[in-house]
Amino acid sequence: MLGVDQFVPLTTQNFELRLFNMDGSAMSANSDLLTLSTDSIGAIEENQDIITVHYGNGIIKFPSKVSFNDVTWTLNCYCSPNVLGALREWRSQVYDAKTEKIGLPSQYMKLCYIVRYDAQGNERDVLKMPGVWVSSLNYGDMNQQGGELVKVSLTLVVSKVIPLTEAERS
């Protein structure tokens, strides 16, 4: 579509993940550090369960509950700033290995936004995900082969995804 501005592709590399406290009033601890260290975010998938009802010799299908898959978030690990330390801090809010206590939802659940931008930096797709939390933390591979950047990853538990309209983004 040469010369037609309405058909501009949305590319995979123009995105960011933003974390806020659950009430949305302030950025959560280390939010900028984690946003800037992001390497990739797995696909966000919405699934509709189905209720099947037998009717005569056939079946009728109705929609049931909606569920969302957990998402893998991969980050580039730096010594300074301490990306792994920030992730461990969030993970310890869910489960503290030292005290063996599980935290309170108000401490570990975060309001998360995933924003996709076009090539000019305009927001084109915004997903609001209230109540995300870390269920697992992968400390990254180690080997004696060479000098590659360590990538750490975590699993974000997603309970709800709300696509925001253009008016809601303003």
Short mmCIF file of C-alpha atoms in Angstrom, two decimals:
data_model
loop_
_atom_site.label_atom_id
_atom_site.label_comp_id
_atom_site.label_asym_id
_atom_site.label_seq_id
_atom_site.Cartn_x
_atom_site.Cartn_y
_atom_site.Cartn_z
CA MET A 1 0.00 0.00 0.00
CA LEU A 2 2.57 2.48 -1.15
CA GLY A 3 1.77 6.04 -0.09
CA VAL A 4 -1.39 5.14 1.86
CA ASP A 5 -1.11 6.20 5.51
CA GLN A 6 -4.11 4.15 6.66
CA PHE A 7 -2.20 0.90 6.08
CA VAL A 8 0.83 1.28 8.34
CA PRO A 9 1.92 -2.01 9.96
CA LEU A 10 2.02 -2.42 13.72
CA THR A 11 5.47 -3.85 14.43
CA THR A 12 6.53 -6.15 17.26
CA GLN A 13 9.41 -4.06 18.62
CA ASN A 14 7.50 -0.86 19.51
CA PHE A 15 6.00 -1.64 22.92
CA GLU A 16 6.43 -1.18 26.63
CA LEU A 17 5.13 -2.73 29.83
CA ARG A 18 4.25 -0.36 32.68
CA LEU A 19 3.58 -1.41 36.29
CA PHE A 20 1.57 0.64 38.75
CA ASN A 21 0.40 0.09 42.29
CA MET A 22 -3.04 -1.52 42.33
CA ASP A 23 -4.87 1.78 42.80
CA GLY A 24 -3.07 3.22 39.76
CA SER A 25 -1.99 6.35 41.65
CA ALA A 26 1.76 5.76 41.40
CA MET A 27 4.33 3.72 39.52
CA SER A 28 5.29 0.59 41.38
CA ALA A 29 8.82 0.16 42.74
CA ASN A 30 11.44 -0.36 39.99
CA SER A 31 8.84 0.14 37.24
CA ASP A 32 11.12 2.25 35.01
CA LEU A 33 14.05 -0.13 35.51
CA LEU A 34 11.96 -3.14 34.48
CA THR A 35 10.35 -1.33 31.53
CA LEU A 36 13.74 -0.29 30.14
CA SER A 37 15.23 -3.77 30.68
CA THR A 38 12.43 -5.58 28.81
CA ASP A 39 13.54 -7.91 26.03
CA SER A 40 10.20 -9.52 25.12
CA ILE A 41 6.70 -10.28 26.33
CA GLY A 42 4.87 -13.45 25.37
CA ALA A 43 1.56 -13.42 23.54
CA ILE A 44 -1.53 -12.38 25.47
CA GLU A 45 -4.26 -14.88 24.79
CA GLU A 46 -7.96 -14.71 25.64
CA ASN A 47 -9.89 -17.99 25.73
CA GLN A 48 -13.63 -18.59 25.91
CA ASP A 49 -14.82 -21.81 27.55
CA ILE A 50 -17.79 -23.52 25.94
CA ILE A 51 -20.94 -25.01 27.42
CA THR A 52 -22.27 -27.83 25.26
CA VAL A 53 -25.98 -28.67 25.47
CA HIS A 54 -27.43 -31.74 23.77
CA TYR A 55 -30.53 -30.88 21.77
CA GLY A 56 -32.28 -33.69 19.91
CA ASN A 57 -29.73 -35.39 17.70
CA GLY A 58 -27.37 -32.43 17.75
CA ILE A 59 -25.65 -30.06 20.10
CA ILE A 60 -25.77 -26.34 20.76
CA LYS A 61 -22.74 -24.45 22.07
CA PHE A 62 -22.91 -21.43 24.37
CA PRO A 63 -20.13 -19.20 25.72
CA SER A 64 -18.99 -19.71 29.30
CA LYS A 65 -16.26 -18.08 31.37
CA VAL A 66 -13.31 -16.23 29.87
CA SER A 67 -9.76 -17.03 30.92
CA PHE A 68 -6.37 -15.55 30.08
CA ASN A 69 -3.12 -17.43 29.72
CA ASP A 70 -0.16 -16.54 31.90
CA VAL A 71 2.45 -14.43 30.11
CA THR A 72 6.23 -14.87 30.02
CA TRP A 73 8.15 -11.61 30.45
CA THR A 74 11.85 -11.76 29.50
CA LEU A 75 14.27 -9.07 30.62
CA ASN A 76 17.89 -8.24 29.89
CA CYS A 77 19.81 -8.66 33.14
CA TYR A 78 22.24 -5.93 34.20
CA CYS A 79 24.53 -5.87 37.24
CA SER A 80 23.80 -2.22 37.76
CA PRO A 81 20.98 -1.33 37.81
CA ASN A 82 20.10 -4.59 39.55
CA VAL A 83 17.31 -6.07 37.42
CA LEU A 84 17.38 -9.48 39.12
CA GLY A 85 17.24 -7.82 42.55
CA ALA A 86 14.13 -5.86 41.52
CA LEU A 87 12.44 -9.03 40.29
CA ARG A 88 13.38 -10.92 43.47
CA GLU A 89 11.92 -8.09 45.53
CA TRP A 90 8.58 -8.35 43.69
CA ARG A 91 8.63 -12.16 43.89
CA SER A 92 9.29 -11.99 47.66
CA GLN A 93 6.10 -9.93 48.03
CA VAL A 94 4.21 -12.97 46.72
CA TYR A 95 6.19 -15.56 48.71
CA ASP A 96 9.02 -14.76 51.10
CA ALA A 97 11.41 -17.73 51.19
CA LYS A 98 13.04 -16.50 54.42
CA THR A 99 9.82 -16.35 56.46
CA GLU A 100 7.86 -18.86 54.31
CA LYS A 101 4.91 -16.47 54.29
CA ILE A 102 2.64 -15.60 51.40
CA GLY A 103 2.04 -11.87 50.98
CA LEU A 104 -1.18 -9.92 50.79
CA PRO A 105 -2.72 -9.18 47.37
CA SER A 106 -2.47 -5.43 48.01
CA GLN A 107 1.32 -5.85 48.25
CA TYR A 108 2.09 -8.09 45.27
CA MET A 109 -0.69 -7.49 42.73
CA LYS A 110 0.10 -4.73 40.23
CA LEU A 111 -1.84 -2.80 37.65
CA CYS A 112 -0.09 -3.50 34.35
CA TYR A 113 -0.40 -1.77 30.98
CA ILE A 114 1.05 -3.11 27.76
CA VAL A 115 1.27 -0.36 25.17
CA ARG A 116 2.03 -0.84 21.48
CA TYR A 117 3.23 2.17 19.49
CA ASP A 118 3.39 2.94 15.80
CA ALA A 119 6.62 4.09 14.14
CA GLN A 120 5.88 7.73 15.07
CA GLY A 121 5.48 6.89 18.78
CA ASN A 122 1.68 7.14 18.89
CA GLU A 123 -0.21 4.69 21.11
CA ARG A 124 -2.02 2.21 18.85
CA ASP A 125 -3.03 -0.59 21.22
CA VAL A 126 -3.27 -0.47 25.02
CA LEU A 127 -4.11 -3.45 27.20
CA LYS A 128 -4.95 -2.88 30.86
CA MET A 129 -4.30 -5.88 33.10
CA PRO A 130 -5.35 -5.35 36.72
CA GLY A 131 -3.99 -7.64 39.41
CA VAL A 132 -0.97 -9.25 37.69
CA TRP A 133 1.58 -10.99 39.90
CA VAL A 134 4.71 -13.15 39.58
CA SER A 135 4.20 -16.91 39.89
CA SER A 136 7.71 -17.97 38.86
CA LEU A 137 11.14 -16.44 38.35
CA ASN A 138 13.77 -17.90 36.02
CA TYR A 139 17.30 -16.70 36.90
CA GLY A 140 18.64 -17.26 33.37
CA ASP A 141 21.06 -19.70 31.79
CA MET A 142 24.74 -19.94 32.65
CA ASN A 143 27.54 -21.44 30.57
CA GLN A 144 31.28 -21.14 29.92
CA GLN A 145 30.81 -20.50 26.19
CA GLY A 146 31.12 -16.76 25.89
CA GLY A 147 29.90 -13.32 26.68
CA GLU A 148 26.17 -13.26 25.97
CA LEU A 149 23.80 -11.08 27.92
CA VAL A 150 21.94 -12.96 30.67
CA LYS A 151 18.19 -13.00 30.14
CA VAL A 152 15.92 -13.55 33.12
CA SER A 153 12.25 -14.30 32.79
CA LEU A 154 9.18 -14.48 34.94
CA THR A 155 5.65 -15.69 34.58
CA LEU A 156 2.97 -13.05 35.03
CA VAL A 157 -0.37 -14.41 36.19
CA VAL A 158 -3.10 -12.59 34.29
CA SER A 159 -6.67 -12.61 35.62
CA LYS A 160 -8.20 -10.00 33.34
CA VAL A 161 -7.31 -8.08 30.17
CA ILE A 162 -9.18 -4.92 29.21
CA PRO A 163 -8.42 -3.44 25.76
CA LEU A 164 -8.70 0.35 26.07
CA THR A 165 -10.41 2.41 23.39
CA GLU A 166 -8.78 5.55 22.02
CA ALA A 167 -11.02 7.70 24.25
CA GLU A 168 -10.09 5.69 27.38
CA ARG A 169 -6.36 6.12 26.68
CA SER A 170 -6.58 9.92 26.92
#
